[in-house]
Short mmCIF file of C-alpha atoms and ligand atoms in Angstrom, two decimals:
data_model
loop_
_atom_site.label_atom_id
_atom_site.label_comp_id
_atom_site.label_asym_id
_atom_site.label_seq_id
_atom_site.Cartn_x
_atom_site.Cartn_y
_atom_site.Cartn_z
CA MET I 1 163.28 160.67 179.12
CA LYS I 2 166.92 161.36 178.63
CA LYS I 3 167.61 164.08 176.08
CA VAL I 4 170.35 164.50 173.70
CA LYS I 5 171.53 167.23 171.42
CA ILE I 6 172.73 166.61 168.06
CA ALA I 7 173.86 168.81 165.08
CA LEU I 8 173.55 168.65 161.38
CA MET I 9 176.16 169.88 159.10
CA GLY I 10 174.32 170.14 155.73
CA LEU I 11 170.70 170.64 154.97
CA GLY I 12 170.52 169.07 151.32
CA ASN I 13 168.90 166.06 150.00
CA VAL I 14 170.08 163.66 152.85
CA GLY I 15 169.92 166.29 155.53
CA THR I 16 166.38 166.99 154.88
CA GLY I 17 165.67 163.22 155.00
CA VAL I 18 167.35 163.16 158.22
CA TRP I 19 165.36 166.07 159.69
CA MET I 20 162.04 164.31 158.50
CA ILE I 21 162.68 160.91 159.70
CA LEU I 22 163.73 162.41 163.25
CA ASP I 23 160.39 164.49 163.05
CA SER I 24 157.97 162.07 161.77
CA ASN I 25 159.27 158.90 163.68
CA LYS I 26 160.23 160.71 166.86
CA LYS I 27 157.96 158.53 169.16
CA GLU I 28 159.61 155.21 167.76
CA ILE I 29 163.12 156.75 167.96
CA MET I 30 162.54 157.80 171.65
CA LYS I 31 161.29 154.36 172.57
CA ARG I 32 163.87 152.55 170.70
CA SER I 33 166.78 154.90 171.91
CA GLY I 34 165.74 155.74 175.18
CA TYR I 35 166.56 159.31 174.35
CA ASP I 36 164.59 162.42 173.12
CA VAL I 37 166.88 163.54 170.09
CA GLU I 38 167.02 167.27 169.75
CA VAL I 39 168.49 168.96 166.60
CA ALA I 40 170.15 171.93 168.32
CA LYS I 41 171.88 173.44 165.13
CA ILE I 42 171.93 172.84 161.41
CA LEU I 43 175.15 174.27 159.67
CA VAL I 44 174.04 175.60 156.24
CA ARG I 45 175.86 177.72 153.53
CA ASN I 46 172.95 179.94 152.70
CA LYS I 47 170.52 180.81 155.39
CA ASP I 48 167.97 182.23 152.87
CA LYS I 49 167.87 179.18 150.61
CA LYS I 50 164.19 177.81 150.10
CA ARG I 51 164.01 174.46 151.75
CA ASP I 52 161.57 171.51 151.39
CA VAL I 53 161.14 171.15 155.20
CA GLU I 54 160.14 173.87 157.80
CA VAL I 55 163.14 174.37 160.42
CA PRO I 56 163.00 176.79 163.10
CA GLU I 57 165.17 179.77 162.22
CA GLU I 58 166.93 179.84 165.56
CA ILE I 59 168.94 176.66 164.93
CA ILE I 60 170.11 177.39 161.40
CA THR I 61 173.72 178.77 161.29
CA THR I 62 176.37 179.64 158.96
CA ASP I 63 179.02 179.40 161.53
CA PHE I 64 180.61 176.05 162.32
CA ASN I 65 181.95 177.33 165.59
CA ASP I 66 178.23 177.24 166.78
CA ILE I 67 178.40 173.61 166.70
CA LEU I 68 181.95 173.03 167.75
CA GLU I 69 182.05 175.06 170.82
CA ASP I 70 178.52 173.89 172.05
CA ASP I 71 179.64 171.02 174.53
CA SER I 72 176.17 170.18 174.97
CA ILE I 73 176.13 168.84 171.40
CA LYS I 74 177.32 165.18 171.73
CA ILE I 75 176.70 163.80 168.12
CA VAL I 76 177.44 165.61 164.92
CA ILE I 77 176.06 164.36 161.64
CA GLU I 78 178.06 165.42 158.43
CA VAL I 79 175.86 165.31 155.31
CA MET I 80 177.46 168.20 153.45
CA GLY I 81 179.71 166.05 151.27
CA GLY I 82 182.99 166.88 149.50
CA ILE I 83 186.32 166.78 151.36
CA GLU I 84 186.91 170.03 152.62
CA PRO I 85 185.51 171.47 154.96
CA ALA I 86 183.85 168.33 155.67
CA LYS I 87 186.98 166.67 156.90
CA GLU I 88 188.50 169.44 158.92
CA TYR I 89 184.89 169.85 160.73
CA MET I 90 184.62 166.33 161.63
CA LEU I 91 188.24 166.14 162.98
CA LYS I 92 187.77 169.13 165.12
CA CYS I 93 184.47 167.75 166.36
CA MET I 94 186.20 164.62 167.45
CA ASP I 95 188.85 166.56 169.16
CA ARG I 96 185.92 168.13 171.04
CA ASN I 97 184.75 164.53 171.92
CA LYS I 98 181.76 164.55 169.67
CA HIS I 99 180.50 161.38 168.01
CA ILE I 100 180.33 161.53 164.08
CA VAL I 101 177.73 160.13 161.81
CA THR I 102 178.56 160.57 158.07
CA ALA I 103 177.60 159.83 154.63
CA ASN I 104 180.70 161.01 152.84
CA LYS I 105 181.68 158.13 150.63
CA MET I 106 184.27 160.17 148.84
CA LEU I 107 186.09 161.29 152.06
CA ILE I 108 186.06 157.82 153.67
CA ALA I 109 187.37 156.02 150.73
CA THR I 110 190.15 158.43 149.89
CA GLU I 111 191.01 160.15 153.23
CA GLY I 112 189.25 158.00 155.69
CA ASP I 113 192.46 156.69 157.62
CA GLU I 114 192.96 160.07 159.23
CA LEU I 115 189.27 160.11 160.49
CA PHE I 116 189.24 156.66 161.96
CA GLU I 117 192.39 157.04 163.76
CA LYS I 118 191.05 160.39 165.03
CA ALA I 119 188.02 158.58 166.28
CA HIS I 120 190.05 155.89 167.88
CA ASP I 121 192.32 158.47 169.71
CA LYS I 122 189.72 160.37 171.02
CA GLY I 123 187.44 157.30 171.93
CA VAL I 124 184.39 158.52 170.03
CA VAL I 125 182.08 156.68 167.50
CA PHE I 126 182.48 157.22 163.82
CA ASN I 127 179.52 155.70 161.85
CA TYR I 128 179.17 155.75 158.07
CA GLU I 129 176.54 153.38 157.15
CA ALA I 130 174.88 155.88 154.71
CA SER I 131 178.02 156.15 152.61
CA VAL I 132 177.57 152.88 150.69
CA ALA I 133 174.21 151.81 149.16
CA GLY I 134 172.01 154.45 150.84
CA GLY I 135 169.37 152.64 152.83
CA ILE I 136 170.76 149.23 152.56
CA PRO I 137 172.28 148.13 155.86
CA ILE I 138 175.54 146.74 154.31
CA ILE I 139 178.08 148.19 156.46
CA LYS I 140 176.58 147.00 159.68
CA GLY I 141 175.46 143.71 157.78
CA ILE I 142 179.21 143.16 157.14
CA GLU I 143 180.71 144.58 160.34
CA GLU I 144 178.35 142.95 162.72
CA SER I 145 175.63 140.38 161.41
CA LEU I 146 178.40 138.66 159.25
CA THR I 147 181.45 138.91 161.39
CA ALA I 148 181.26 135.08 162.14
CA ASN I 149 182.09 134.65 158.42
CA LYS I 150 185.10 134.88 156.26
CA ILE I 151 183.63 136.71 153.28
CA GLU I 152 184.87 134.95 150.23
CA GLU I 153 183.40 137.32 147.42
CA PHE I 154 180.96 139.73 146.89
CA TYR I 155 179.34 141.65 143.89
CA GLY I 156 177.58 144.81 144.16
CA ILE I 157 175.28 147.06 141.95
CA VAL I 158 176.18 150.02 143.96
CA ASN I 159 175.41 152.93 141.76
CA GLY I 160 171.93 153.62 141.19
CA THR I 161 172.23 156.08 138.25
CA THR I 162 174.28 153.55 136.07
CA ASN I 163 171.78 150.77 136.98
CA TYR I 164 168.86 153.15 135.70
CA ILE I 165 170.61 153.80 132.62
CA LEU I 166 171.60 150.38 131.90
CA SER I 167 168.02 149.08 132.66
CA LYS I 168 166.76 151.59 130.16
CA MET I 169 169.10 150.49 127.56
CA GLN I 170 168.31 146.56 128.16
CA LEU I 171 164.50 146.85 128.58
CA GLU I 172 163.67 149.90 126.27
CA ARG I 173 166.64 149.68 123.90
CA LEU I 174 167.37 153.44 124.29
CA ASN I 175 170.98 154.38 123.67
CA PHE I 176 173.22 155.55 126.25
CA ASP I 177 172.64 159.46 125.59
CA VAL I 178 168.88 159.25 125.86
CA ALA I 179 168.87 156.84 128.78
CA LEU I 180 171.35 159.28 130.60
CA LYS I 181 169.08 162.34 129.79
CA GLN I 182 166.24 160.35 131.43
CA ALA I 183 168.37 159.51 134.51
CA GLN I 184 169.10 163.36 134.57
CA ASP I 185 165.50 164.29 134.16
CA MET I 186 164.43 161.83 137.08
CA GLY I 187 166.98 163.61 139.29
CA TYR I 188 169.35 160.35 139.61
CA ALA I 189 172.22 161.72 137.53
CA GLU I 190 173.82 165.00 138.33
CA ALA I 191 174.28 167.92 135.59
CA ASP I 192 177.83 166.63 135.53
CA PRO I 193 177.31 162.77 135.65
CA THR I 194 181.18 161.78 135.57
CA SER I 195 181.24 160.24 139.08
CA ASP I 196 178.49 158.03 138.40
CA ILE I 197 178.89 156.94 134.67
CA GLU I 198 182.70 156.92 134.96
CA GLY I 199 182.47 154.40 137.76
CA PHE I 200 184.06 156.84 140.43
CA ASP I 201 181.11 156.65 142.85
CA ALA I 202 181.16 152.86 142.67
CA GLN I 203 184.86 152.58 143.27
CA TYR I 204 184.62 154.68 146.48
CA LYS I 205 181.98 152.32 147.72
CA LEU I 206 183.72 149.22 146.55
CA ALA I 207 187.03 150.41 148.70
CA ILE I 208 184.98 151.02 151.52
CA LEU I 209 183.04 147.62 151.48
CA SER I 210 186.07 145.48 150.53
CA SER I 211 187.85 147.12 153.36
CA LEU I 212 185.44 145.94 155.90
CA ALA I 213 184.70 142.54 154.33
CA PHE I 214 188.31 141.53 154.08
CA GLY I 215 189.60 143.45 157.12
CA THR I 216 192.16 145.33 155.45
CA LYS I 217 193.13 148.72 154.37
CA VAL I 218 192.30 149.33 150.98
CA ASP I 219 193.86 152.21 148.83
CA VAL I 220 191.08 153.23 146.53
CA ASN I 221 193.59 153.68 143.54
CA ASN I 222 194.13 150.05 143.67
CA VAL I 223 190.56 149.44 142.86
CA TYR I 224 190.15 148.97 139.06
CA ARG I 225 187.53 151.16 137.53
CA GLU I 226 185.91 151.28 134.17
CA GLY I 227 182.53 153.07 133.59
CA ILE I 228 179.54 152.58 131.28
CA THR I 229 179.98 155.00 128.59
CA LYS I 230 181.25 152.50 125.92
CA ILE I 231 178.27 150.32 126.36
CA GLU I 232 175.83 150.31 123.38
CA SER I 233 172.39 148.87 122.87
CA ILE I 234 173.94 146.61 120.35
CA ASP I 235 175.99 145.11 123.12
CA MET I 236 172.83 144.48 125.18
CA LYS I 237 171.35 142.80 122.03
CA TYR I 238 174.44 140.22 121.85
CA ALA I 239 174.30 139.61 125.66
CA LYS I 240 170.55 138.65 125.27
CA LYS I 241 171.49 136.22 122.45
CA PHE I 242 173.71 134.49 125.05
CA ASP I 243 171.17 134.71 127.80
CA MET I 244 173.08 137.43 129.50
CA VAL I 245 172.54 140.95 130.61
CA ILE I 246 175.15 143.92 131.36
CA LYS I 247 175.39 145.45 134.81
CA LEU I 248 178.07 147.71 136.18
CA LEU I 249 179.56 145.51 139.08
CA ALA I 250 181.64 146.45 141.96
CA ILE I 251 183.49 142.86 142.32
CA ALA I 252 185.57 141.79 145.28
CA LYS I 253 187.12 138.33 145.49
CA GLU I 254 190.15 136.35 146.58
CA SER I 255 192.43 135.44 143.70
CA ASN I 256 195.75 133.45 144.13
CA GLY I 257 196.07 134.88 147.66
CA LYS I 258 195.39 138.44 146.79
CA LEU I 259 192.23 140.50 146.58
CA GLU I 260 190.74 141.38 143.11
CA LEU I 261 188.82 144.54 143.31
CA LYS I 262 187.14 145.83 140.09
CA VAL I 263 184.52 148.08 139.07
CA GLN I 264 183.42 147.24 135.55
CA PRO I 265 180.47 146.53 133.25
CA THR I 266 180.01 142.99 133.36
CA MET I 267 177.87 140.47 131.48
CA ILE I 268 176.09 138.15 133.99
CA PRO I 269 173.58 135.34 133.44
CA LYS I 270 170.25 136.61 133.08
CA GLU I 271 169.06 133.95 135.87
CA HIS I 272 171.40 135.49 138.45
CA PRO I 273 169.63 137.49 141.14
CA LEU I 274 171.75 140.63 140.31
CA ALA I 275 170.55 140.44 136.69
CA ASN I 276 166.93 141.16 138.04
CA VAL I 277 168.01 144.47 139.82
CA TYR I 278 166.50 147.08 137.66
CA ASP I 279 165.97 150.65 137.74
CA SER I 280 167.80 152.68 140.26
CA PHE I 281 167.90 149.83 142.90
CA ASN I 282 171.07 148.89 144.57
CA ALA I 283 171.93 145.19 145.54
CA ILE I 284 174.93 143.37 147.07
CA PHE I 285 175.28 139.76 146.58
CA ILE I 286 177.72 138.09 149.39
CA LYS I 287 179.19 134.83 149.81
CA GLY I 288 180.42 133.95 153.30
CA ASN I 289 182.07 130.81 154.26
CA ALA I 290 179.20 130.02 157.02
CA VAL I 291 176.26 131.91 155.75
CA GLY I 292 176.39 130.86 152.24
CA ASP I 293 174.85 133.18 149.54
CA LEU I 294 173.00 136.38 150.75
CA MET I 295 171.77 139.27 148.88
CA PHE I 296 170.93 142.77 150.07
CA TYR I 297 168.61 144.97 148.06
CA GLY I 298 167.06 148.12 148.14
CA ARG I 299 167.33 152.01 147.54
CA GLY I 300 170.81 153.17 147.21
CA ALA I 301 170.10 156.81 147.18
CA GLY I 302 167.39 159.31 148.00
CA SER I 303 166.83 161.44 150.89
CA LEU I 304 164.60 159.04 153.02
CA PRO I 305 166.52 155.77 152.35
CA THR I 306 169.81 157.63 152.99
CA GLY I 307 168.27 159.38 155.93
CA SER I 308 167.42 156.05 157.31
CA ALA I 309 170.63 154.89 157.39
CA VAL I 310 171.79 157.99 159.10
CA VAL I 311 169.41 158.20 161.76
CA GLY I 312 169.89 154.27 162.31
CA ASP I 313 173.54 155.27 163.13
CA ILE I 314 172.50 158.03 165.43
CA VAL I 315 170.20 155.61 167.24
CA ALA I 316 173.23 153.05 167.43
CA ILE I 317 175.29 155.45 169.12
CA LEU I 318 172.58 156.34 171.77
CA ARG I 319 171.98 152.68 172.32
CA SER I 320 175.47 152.05 173.14
CA ASN I 321 175.51 154.58 176.06
CA VAL I 322 178.58 156.28 174.74
CA ASP I 323 177.84 159.68 175.58
CA VAL I 324 181.16 160.28 177.08
CA ALA I 325 184.76 159.51 175.65
CA ASN I 326 186.60 156.33 175.96
CA TYR I 327 184.74 154.37 173.53
CA SER I 328 187.12 151.78 172.11
CA HIS I 329 186.48 149.28 169.41
CA ILE I 330 188.31 146.93 167.08
CA ALA I 331 188.69 148.63 163.81
CA GLN I 332 187.16 145.92 161.42
CA ASN I 333 188.73 147.63 158.41
CA ASP I 334 192.19 147.34 159.56
CA LEU I 335 192.87 143.82 160.92
CA TRP I 336 195.31 142.56 158.44
CA HIS I 337 197.57 143.36 155.48
CA ARG I 338 196.26 142.18 152.07
CA GLU I 339 197.83 142.52 148.64
CA ILE I 340 195.66 143.76 145.96
CA GLN I 341 196.03 142.19 142.59
CA ASN I 342 196.77 144.35 139.58
CA ILE I 343 194.09 144.16 136.77
CA SER I 344 196.78 142.55 134.42
CA GLU I 345 197.02 139.58 136.63
CA SER I 346 193.12 138.86 136.67
CA HIS I 347 191.49 136.26 134.60
CA SER I 348 188.14 136.41 132.97
CA LYS I 349 185.80 135.33 130.11
CA PHE I 350 185.69 138.11 127.63
CA TYR I 351 182.92 139.29 124.96
CA ILE I 352 184.77 141.22 122.13
CA ARG I 353 182.88 142.96 119.28
CA ILE I 354 184.81 143.72 116.20
CA THR I 355 183.91 145.67 112.95
CA VAL I 356 185.82 144.16 109.94
CA ILE I 357 185.89 144.34 106.24
CA ASP I 358 183.84 141.51 104.91
CA GLN I 359 186.42 139.34 102.85
CA PRO I 360 187.84 135.85 102.87
CA GLY I 361 190.01 134.64 105.56
CA VAL I 362 189.38 137.68 108.00
CA LEU I 363 187.96 135.18 110.92
CA GLY I 364 190.89 132.95 110.37
CA GLU I 365 193.42 135.80 110.83
CA ILE I 366 191.62 136.78 114.00
CA THR I 367 191.59 133.43 115.39
CA THR I 368 195.09 132.79 114.56
CA ILE I 369 196.08 135.90 116.65
CA LEU I 370 193.95 134.82 119.37
CA GLY I 371 195.48 131.42 119.55
CA LYS I 372 198.89 132.93 119.63
CA TYR I 373 197.99 134.42 123.04
CA ASN I 374 195.97 131.50 124.31
CA VAL I 375 192.85 133.06 124.12
CA SER I 376 190.26 130.20 123.39
CA LEU I 377 186.94 130.92 121.82
CA ARG I 378 183.71 129.41 123.16
CA SER I 379 181.52 131.03 120.50
CA VAL I 380 181.65 133.56 117.40
CA ILE I 381 178.75 135.38 115.68
CA GLN I 382 179.18 137.06 112.43
CA LYS I 383 176.18 139.30 111.55
CA GLY I 384 174.75 138.29 108.04
CA GLU I 385 174.59 141.46 106.31
CA GLU I 386 177.35 143.84 105.61
CA ASN I 387 176.87 147.55 105.86
CA SER I 388 177.21 150.16 102.87
CA LYS I 389 180.99 150.21 103.44
CA GLY I 390 181.34 146.52 103.04
CA GLN I 391 181.88 146.18 106.91
CA VAL I 392 180.46 143.40 109.19
CA THR I 393 180.42 142.83 112.96
CA ILE I 394 182.09 139.82 114.49
CA VAL I 395 181.41 138.98 118.02
CA LEU I 396 183.52 136.68 120.00
CA PHE I 397 182.92 135.06 123.48
CA THR I 398 186.18 133.60 125.00
CA HIS I 399 186.88 131.05 127.49
CA LYS I 400 188.50 132.24 130.94
CA THR I 401 191.80 133.88 129.98
CA SER I 402 194.25 136.26 131.37
CA GLU I 403 193.84 139.91 131.22
CA ALA I 404 197.39 140.40 129.92
CA ASP I 405 196.91 137.85 127.13
CA VAL I 406 193.64 139.55 126.00
CA SER I 407 195.25 142.88 125.89
CA SER I 408 198.15 141.58 123.74
CA ALA I 409 195.66 140.02 121.50
CA ILE I 410 193.59 143.02 121.06
CA GLU I 411 196.72 145.20 120.31
CA GLU I 412 197.68 142.84 117.76
CA LEU I 413 194.15 142.67 116.30
CA MET I 414 193.95 146.26 116.04
CA ASN I 415 196.93 146.28 113.60
CA LEU I 416 195.22 143.71 111.36
CA LYS I 417 194.25 145.25 107.87
CA PRO I 418 190.79 144.15 107.60
CA VAL I 419 189.99 145.17 111.36
CA ILE I 420 188.36 148.49 111.05
CA THR I 421 187.60 148.87 115.13
CA ILE I 422 187.67 146.87 118.18
CA ASP I 423 184.10 148.10 119.38
CA ASN I 424 183.86 146.85 122.81
CA VAL I 425 185.63 144.42 125.25
CA ILE I 426 183.47 143.48 128.22
CA ARG I 427 184.28 140.98 130.90
CA ILE I 428 181.74 138.09 131.58
CA GLU I 429 180.99 136.76 135.24
CA ASP I 430 179.50 133.57 135.28
CA PHE I 431 179.88 133.30 139.06
CA LYS I 432 181.75 129.81 138.53
CA ASN I 433 185.49 129.89 139.57
N1 HSE Q 1 174.98 158.84 142.75
C1 HSE Q 1 174.83 157.66 143.50
C2 HSE Q 1 174.04 156.56 142.90
C3 HSE Q 1 173.94 158.00 144.83
O1 HSE Q 1 173.52 157.05 141.69
O2 HSE Q 1 173.88 155.41 143.17
C4 HSE Q 1 174.75 158.50 146.00
O3 HSE Q 1 175.77 157.34 146.37
#
């Protein structure tokens, strides 16, 4: 049996999962890869930290040079996260002809080009399956299994924390703060949950996936982003009245020759497969011009699911027999130039919830303004009882309309005297063009 030495940079949640899988599935991995994989070094910040796994003391190091300068280490696994020093370490490792496996979505989405170029120049493999949707094999799914297709569009629930929160709000009628607290107690949401609830995490993942699916470089700043903090249980209630649910979707589709890339809370029909993805699960619904509709479903986070993707990437390197430099492949994320649409050019159906003073003629004034901007209404709900201040809620569902028109109409509505607040505006996706 051939032996290969690898190193881990990071022994947190994901690193621990990688170690556990390499240990518990050792026999299977040997058979499947043809290699006996030895973890020769593990880089940690603090040697004395208590760990969930027992690791021989002699392989733990706090000195990156122990990995860099050991030419017998062929593959380096980066699971430390963050931009620096992860980026510098990976670049240096590639300079020493080491192959890389990483789970670092933020780094790939924001500064990946430099890493991909280095891998190409040095002829090493750079695998990053674990960076999107944890254990779901979506990167290889798109890059390899679906390569015969033109991907027309995809819709993803790629953030487990927000899906957990929205599930609780929908199914148990919890309000946002309580659901967030539960997500934190369950260990899904971080103490500072900004990256998840404001949609940054999903934005990185959408940039990575759309780049592969459409074969083009995607600047993450061109991906429109909205988080879920404005969603209230009452929005869930109105969605239900119209047989819909609210999900944080990462949407990628072609629109007038450009790419439309958006992360946004979205109302979707309750019978759509994505509507039934609950709890912290992830799913990606893809339409390919040959394969048709396809859905990937599974755990998007957690030490073993993410570790499963990392170890899969290691085995892929071993199977491809590239333990020396000169590996060369066609970068699937940089084949063509594609324009990315600005959100103002986008068209959607909208849900608009407004609080108004209950007086004659208000609805007329609202619809006049909407009409002025070509916003056509599909339904209107006015809640029967007014509150103690004489205010009522009006909910509007529009037909498909331009984002720019809706924004102008809303701006004008806000200046209307009887309008107290525009409480929420949520886009609707019915998966029909
Ligand atoms: N924080 C992410 C989520 C997991 O909630 O899905 C890591 O990508």
